[in-house]
Each structure stands twice: as C-alpha cells, then as structure tokens.
XYZ file of N, CA, C and O in Angstrom:
472
model
N -116.970 -119.460 179.614
C -118.167 -118.634 179.760
C -118.021 -117.399 178.873
O -117.115 -116.606 179.052
N -118.916 -117.256 177.915
C -118.841 -116.127 176.996
C -119.199 -114.832 177.724
O -120.041 -114.828 178.625
N -118.544 -113.757 177.357
C -118.863 -112.443 177.910
C -119.199 -111.484 176.784
O -118.575 -111.523 175.712
N -120.183 -110.615 177.036
C -120.634 -109.632 176.058
C -120.485 -108.251 176.677
O -120.985 -108.010 177.788
N -119.824 -107.346 175.969
C -119.597 -106.002 176.494
C -120.097 -104.976 175.489
O -119.535 -104.841 174.396
N -121.163 -104.261 175.874
C -121.741 -103.244 174.995
C -121.052 -101.899 175.194
O -120.529 -101.600 176.272
N -121.091 -101.090 174.150
C -120.582 -99.720 174.209
C -121.293 -98.897 173.148
O -121.974 -99.447 172.273
N -121.131 -97.573 173.233
C -121.672 -96.690 172.206
C -122.930 -95.938 172.590
O -123.415 -95.109 171.824
N -123.475 -96.217 173.769
C -124.649 -95.492 174.204
C -124.319 -94.043 174.547
O -123.155 -93.653 174.593
N -125.373 -93.257 174.785
C -125.162 -91.869 175.148
C -126.428 -91.067 175.043
O -127.526 -91.612 174.903
N -126.260 -89.752 175.113
C -127.371 -88.808 175.008
C -127.366 -88.188 173.623
O -126.327 -87.704 173.159
N -128.511 -88.208 172.958
C -128.609 -87.667 171.606
C -129.959 -86.988 171.449
O -130.935 -87.380 172.108
N -130.017 -85.986 170.595
C -131.286 -85.322 170.319
C -132.128 -86.147 169.367
O -131.598 -86.934 168.570
N -133.419 -85.963 169.431
C -134.326 -86.640 168.508
C -133.893 -86.359 167.070
O -133.545 -85.223 166.731
N -133.920 -87.403 166.260
C -133.469 -87.291 164.883
C -132.017 -87.646 164.683
O -131.564 -87.805 163.549
N -131.285 -87.777 165.781
C -129.871 -88.107 165.704
C -129.611 -89.588 165.541
O -130.543 -90.395 165.392
N -128.330 -89.935 165.575
C -127.908 -91.320 165.360
C -126.920 -91.769 166.429
O -126.186 -90.953 166.981
N -126.919 -93.052 166.681
C -125.925 -93.689 167.536
C -125.617 -95.055 166.949
O -126.465 -95.674 166.302
N -124.400 -95.536 167.224
C -124.018 -96.887 166.826
C -123.573 -97.643 168.055
O -122.567 -97.278 168.676
N -124.302 -98.680 168.393
C -123.944 -99.535 169.515
C -123.058 -100.669 169.032
O -123.247 -101.180 167.924
N -122.121 -101.056 169.886
C -121.261 -102.197 169.599
C -121.355 -103.177 170.753
O -121.603 -102.796 171.899
N -121.135 -104.438 170.438
C -121.117 -105.491 171.449
C -119.923 -106.393 171.147
O -119.934 -107.117 170.143
N -118.920 -106.321 171.994
C -117.730 -107.144 171.827
C -117.954 -108.490 172.504
O -118.314 -108.548 173.690
N -117.744 -109.554 171.750
C -117.960 -110.908 172.250
C -116.612 -111.566 172.528
O -115.717 -111.535 171.678
N -116.473 -112.158 173.708
C -115.239 -112.902 174.011
C -115.349 -114.261 173.338
O -116.232 -115.033 173.643
N -114.483 -114.544 172.397
C -114.595 -115.775 171.648
C -115.271 -115.545 170.306
O -115.558 -114.420 169.928
N -115.545 -116.639 169.587
C -116.118 -116.537 168.250
C -117.612 -116.231 168.296
O -118.360 -116.889 168.997
N -118.041 -115.235 167.515
C -119.459 -114.883 167.441
C -120.198 -115.873 166.540
O -121.420 -116.015 166.644
N -119.489 -116.573 165.682
C -120.119 -117.430 164.681
C -120.768 -118.668 165.286
O -121.651 -119.263 164.687
N -120.361 -119.056 166.492
C -120.885 -120.289 167.060
C -122.334 -120.162 167.512
O -123.033 -121.168 167.641
N -122.797 -118.947 167.724
C -124.148 -118.761 168.243
C -125.189 -118.890 167.136
O -124.968 -118.501 166.000
N -126.347 -119.441 167.496
C -127.451 -119.588 166.539
C -127.845 -118.226 165.997
O -128.205 -118.070 164.833
N -127.793 -117.204 166.843
C -128.070 -115.835 166.444
C -127.663 -114.882 167.553
O -127.277 -115.310 168.646
N -127.712 -113.587 167.244
C -127.407 -112.548 168.221
C -128.547 -111.528 168.198
O -129.094 -111.219 167.125
N -128.881 -111.011 169.362
C -130.025 -110.118 169.479
C -129.655 -108.818 170.201
O -128.707 -108.773 170.977
N -130.473 -107.821 169.960
C -130.491 -106.605 170.776
C -131.881 -106.494 171.422
O -132.905 -106.647 170.737
N -131.874 -106.267 172.730
C -133.086 -105.991 173.486
C -132.931 -104.629 174.143
O -131.826 -104.107 174.268
N -134.027 -104.046 174.584
C -133.956 -102.780 175.303
C -135.008 -102.764 176.401
O -135.995 -103.502 176.350
N -134.755 -101.903 177.391
C -135.699 -101.759 178.486
C -135.780 -100.299 178.891
O -134.765 -99.709 179.295
N -136.968 -99.740 178.780
C -137.210 -98.363 179.210
C -137.591 -98.370 180.681
O -138.101 -99.383 181.192
N -137.368 -97.267 181.375
C -137.718 -97.209 182.795
C -139.188 -97.536 183.022
O -140.071 -96.998 182.352
N -139.449 -98.455 183.948
C -140.817 -98.812 184.277
C -141.507 -99.714 183.282
O -142.697 -100.008 183.417
N -140.773 -100.171 182.277
C -141.367 -101.036 181.247
C -140.629 -102.363 181.176
O -139.510 -102.498 181.657
N -141.271 -103.325 180.537
C -140.654 -104.629 180.369
C -139.590 -104.583 179.268
O -139.653 -103.773 178.347
N -138.645 -105.484 179.378
C -137.628 -105.597 178.353
C -138.286 -106.051 177.055
O -139.173 -106.916 177.080
N -137.842 -105.490 175.914
C -138.464 -105.838 174.637
C -137.417 -106.105 173.564
O -136.320 -105.531 173.579
N -137.796 -106.955 172.635
C -136.954 -107.306 171.500
C -136.801 -106.113 170.571
O -137.762 -105.386 170.311
N -135.588 -105.913 170.063
C -135.332 -104.842 169.111
C -134.942 -105.402 167.739
O -135.548 -105.049 166.731
N -133.935 -106.267 167.718
C -133.452 -106.772 166.431
C -132.692 -108.071 166.651
O -132.205 -108.346 167.755
N -132.589 -108.849 165.576
C -131.891 -110.130 165.626
C -131.172 -110.373 164.312
O -131.678 -109.991 163.249
N -130.002 -111.012 164.406
C -129.293 -111.457 163.209
C -128.905 -112.912 163.423
O -128.352 -113.270 164.459
N -129.224 -113.739 162.450
C -128.937 -115.165 162.556
C -127.502 -115.453 162.152
O -126.788 -114.575 161.661
N -127.104 -116.708 162.360
C -125.745 -117.105 162.011
C -125.455 -116.829 160.535
O -124.346 -116.413 160.179
N -126.467 -117.018 159.675
C -126.237 -116.822 158.241
C -126.500 -115.389 157.785
O -126.453 -115.096 156.591
N -126.808 -114.499 158.748
C -126.952 -113.090 158.419
C -128.373 -112.598 158.191
O -128.574 -111.419 157.899
N -129.351 -113.476 158.336
C -130.751 -113.048 158.194
C -131.123 -112.144 159.366
O -130.798 -112.443 160.510
N -131.809 -111.047 159.061
C -132.140 -110.074 160.107
C -133.642 -109.977 160.362
O -134.463 -110.254 159.480
N -133.983 -109.587 161.576
C -135.368 -109.349 161.980
C -135.408 -108.106 162.860
O -134.443 -107.846 163.587
N -136.518 -107.362 162.799
C -136.657 -106.134 163.585
C -138.056 -106.032 164.172
O -139.027 -106.519 163.588
N -138.145 -105.335 165.311
C -139.474 -105.006 165.795
C -140.006 -103.918 164.880
O -139.242 -103.110 164.313
N -141.321 -103.831 164.759
C -141.911 -102.946 163.778
C -141.539 -101.486 163.943
O -141.329 -100.760 162.964
N -141.445 -101.031 165.192
C -141.242 -99.599 165.440
C -139.838 -99.115 165.072
O -139.609 -97.903 164.992
N -138.899 -100.036 164.850
C -137.539 -99.613 164.501
C -137.182 -99.964 163.063
O -136.126 -99.543 162.570
N -138.052 -100.702 162.402
C -137.773 -101.122 161.027
C -137.592 -99.903 160.135
O -138.385 -98.965 160.178
N -136.527 -99.908 159.342
C -136.238 -98.770 158.482
C -135.374 -97.709 159.128
O -134.836 -96.829 158.442
N -135.227 -97.776 160.456
C -134.398 -96.795 161.171
C -133.154 -97.452 161.780
O -132.098 -96.824 161.848
N -133.293 -98.681 162.235
C -132.187 -99.398 162.874
C -131.659 -100.475 161.930
O -132.430 -101.077 161.169
N -130.352 -100.743 162.020
C -129.737 -101.809 161.242
C -128.828 -102.627 162.142
O -127.908 -102.081 162.761
N -129.093 -103.938 162.216
C -128.236 -104.840 162.976
C -127.240 -105.476 162.009
O -127.586 -105.820 160.871
N -126.004 -105.625 162.471
C -124.979 -106.253 161.645
C -123.938 -106.879 162.562
O -123.955 -106.658 163.780
N -123.057 -107.661 161.972
C -122.001 -108.280 162.777
C -120.752 -108.434 161.936
O -120.816 -108.496 160.706
N -119.637 -108.466 162.618
C -118.344 -108.714 161.987
C -117.790 -109.971 162.639
O -117.310 -109.919 163.782
N -117.891 -111.085 161.931
C -117.455 -112.364 162.518
C -115.964 -112.345 162.848
O -115.540 -112.874 163.874
N -115.180 -111.710 162.009
C -113.734 -111.678 162.225
C -113.375 -110.905 163.498
O -112.416 -111.244 164.192
N -114.142 -109.868 163.794
C -113.884 -109.056 164.982
C -114.727 -109.494 166.182
O -114.632 -108.901 167.249
N -115.574 -110.510 165.983
C -116.479 -110.976 167.050
C -117.260 -109.820 167.659
O -117.352 -109.671 168.885
N -117.810 -109.002 166.799
C -118.517 -107.805 167.253
C -119.885 -107.707 166.595
O -120.024 -107.923 165.391
N -120.866 -107.385 167.398
C -122.236 -107.145 166.951
C -122.481 -105.639 166.994
O -121.990 -104.955 167.889
N -123.243 -105.135 166.017
C -123.522 -103.700 165.948
C -125.019 -103.435 165.855
O -125.798 -104.281 165.415
N -125.395 -102.233 166.266
C -126.745 -101.748 166.032
C -126.631 -100.278 165.646
O -126.321 -99.440 166.487
N -126.845 -99.995 164.368
C -126.850 -98.627 163.879
C -128.264 -98.084 164.045
O -129.217 -98.649 163.523
N -128.378 -96.988 164.793
C -129.690 -96.414 165.095
C -129.759 -95.007 164.519
O -129.002 -94.127 164.931
N -130.645 -94.815 163.555
C -130.839 -93.523 162.923
C -132.236 -92.986 163.226
O -133.117 -93.738 163.646
N -132.427 -91.705 162.984
C -133.734 -91.061 163.214
C -134.294 -91.422 164.584
O -135.458 -91.814 164.713
N -133.455 -91.290 165.591
C -133.851 -91.693 166.939
C -135.000 -90.841 167.466
O -135.105 -89.650 167.165
N -135.843 -91.494 168.257
C -137.019 -90.862 168.854
C -136.931 -90.976 170.370
O -136.292 -91.893 170.885
N -137.595 -90.089 171.111
C -137.576 -90.185 172.572
C -138.030 -91.553 173.071
O -137.524 -92.041 174.083
N -138.947 -92.194 172.364
C -139.414 -93.520 172.784
C -138.383 -94.623 172.572
O -138.604 -95.758 172.982
N -137.258 -94.306 171.949
C -136.161 -95.269 171.832
C -135.272 -95.265 173.076
O -134.353 -96.086 173.195
N -135.529 -94.368 174.002
C -134.733 -94.272 175.228
C -134.825 -95.550 176.046
O -135.903 -96.126 176.196
N -133.688 -95.981 176.567
C -133.662 -97.156 177.409
C -132.273 -97.755 177.492
O -131.338 -97.264 176.849
N -132.177 -98.810 178.283
C -130.932 -99.574 178.351
C -130.975 -100.632 177.258
O -131.959 -101.360 177.140
N -129.933 -100.697 176.454
C -129.853 -101.643 175.336
C -128.902 -102.781 175.689
O -127.782 -102.542 176.144
N -129.389 -103.999 175.462
C -128.634 -105.198 175.827
C -128.329 -106.049 174.605
O -129.199 -106.296 173.762
N -127.121 -106.520 174.556
C -126.687 -107.493 173.557
C -126.930 -108.889 174.135
O -126.672 -109.119 175.326
N -127.436 -109.808 173.323
C -127.764 -111.150 173.797
C -127.261 -112.187 172.810
O -127.477 -112.059 171.600
N -126.623 -113.229 173.338
C -126.192 -114.355 172.516
C -127.170 -115.507 172.684
O -127.572 -115.827 173.812
N -127.540 -116.140 171.576
C -128.403 -117.316 171.621
C -127.550 -118.571 171.775
O -126.354 -118.562 171.501
N -128.184 -119.647 172.179
C -127.467 -120.921 172.275
C -126.987 -121.338 170.880
O -127.595 -120.968 169.882
N -125.928 -122.102 170.794
C -125.441 -122.548 169.478
C -126.459 -123.395 168.717
O -126.525 -123.339 167.486
N -127.287 -124.167 169.450
C -128.159 -125.134 168.793
C -129.560 -124.614 168.494
O -130.294 -125.219 167.702
N -129.962 -123.502 169.106
C -131.303 -122.974 168.834
C -131.357 -121.516 169.257
O -130.377 -120.935 169.700
N -132.538 -120.911 169.129
C -132.680 -119.474 169.347
C -132.948 -119.093 170.792
O -133.290 -117.944 171.071
N -132.803 -120.029 171.708
C -133.000 -119.691 173.115
C -131.938 -118.712 173.579
O -130.741 -118.908 173.322
N -132.363 -117.654 174.259
C -131.432 -116.634 174.737
C -130.560 -117.220 175.833
O -131.060 -117.863 176.756
N -129.243 -116.998 175.724
C -128.326 -117.670 176.629
C -127.566 -116.708 177.513
O -127.513 -116.879 178.724
N -126.926 -115.700 176.925
C -126.050 -114.817 177.679
C -126.362 -113.359 177.351
O -126.494 -113.012 176.176
N -126.433 -112.533 178.410
C -126.745 -111.115 178.266
C -125.528 -110.266 178.628
O -124.782 -110.614 179.546
N -125.391 -109.152 177.931
C -124.398 -108.167 178.319
C -124.924 -107.322 179.468
O -126.056 -107.511 179.937
N -124.113 -106.374 179.898
C -124.498 -105.554 181.053
C -125.367 -104.365 180.663
O -125.981 -103.724 181.517
N -125.427 -104.077 179.376
C -126.288 -103.001 178.899
C -125.556 -101.688 178.703
O -124.541 -101.417 179.349
N -126.078 -100.878 177.798
C -125.563 -99.529 177.567
C -126.766 -98.595 177.438
O -127.754 -98.941 176.791
N -126.700 -97.443 178.072
C -127.844 -96.539 178.147
C -127.908 -95.639 176.919
O -126.913 -95.033 176.520
N -129.112 -95.546 176.357
C -129.391 -94.634 175.253
C -130.489 -93.678 175.707
O -131.547 -94.126 176.158
N -130.224 -92.395 175.630
C -131.202 -91.397 176.012
C -131.412 -90.440 174.846
O -130.446 -89.832 174.368
N -132.667 -90.330 174.404
C -132.998 -89.466 173.278
C -133.852 -88.321 173.798
O -134.950 -88.542 174.321
N -133.357 -87.117 173.661
C -134.090 -85.951 174.143
C -134.945 -85.359 173.033
O -134.587 -85.412 171.861
N -136.062 -84.794 173.432
C -136.990 -84.227 172.436
C -136.666 -82.769 172.151
O -135.873 -82.142 172.812
C-alpha cells in the first residue's frame, strides 16, 4: 500500500512563496501521474496541478504562471513550488497518486495546510 506524506505548508504573507513536498513510499515512476489538490474551508476540493509519468504538466487557470509542479523520480518526491501567493490560495493541499494504468485518482496524502495572509 503506497503512502504519501506532504510537508512544507505554513503561514506566509501575500506575495510570498512556499515549496510543498510529497514523499512517496516506493517508486513514483509507476504511477500514471501525480496531482496536487487543495481544499479551502467550506469549499469543495479542487484540482491544482498534475504531472504525468513522462513529465507533462497541467495547471488550473488561477495558478498558471505562479505554481510549478515537478518530481524527482530518484527521490520518489513530488513538489509544488508556489510563488506570488494570494489569500485565495489558502487551504489544505493534498498530494495524490494516480493508478498505474490510467489517470484515476488512487491514493491521497494526509494534507498540509497553507495559509496566506493579506
């Protein structure tokens, strides 16, 4: 059973930066892709970014140009570099592994809290 452990969240002022990490137990390369989702208080969980097995990336529109998803296959670690943070980026951020054979979401981490003050 794969486990995902996020870290790097915290409190930051608007305009600041944070780098989230997600340590994967086992090889990260076996998954069809890896995703970051987030959930703000009182709101539904939403997609933030995705990186495929071959490194192709996708972003939700509101973070494009500010966030960068990347991975280190050798370290089995997924990253999310977040720059120019805004108060609306506040929420719990989750790392998600997709199934090896397709993009269906399979395993979620426990989440790391990001709070952006204005």
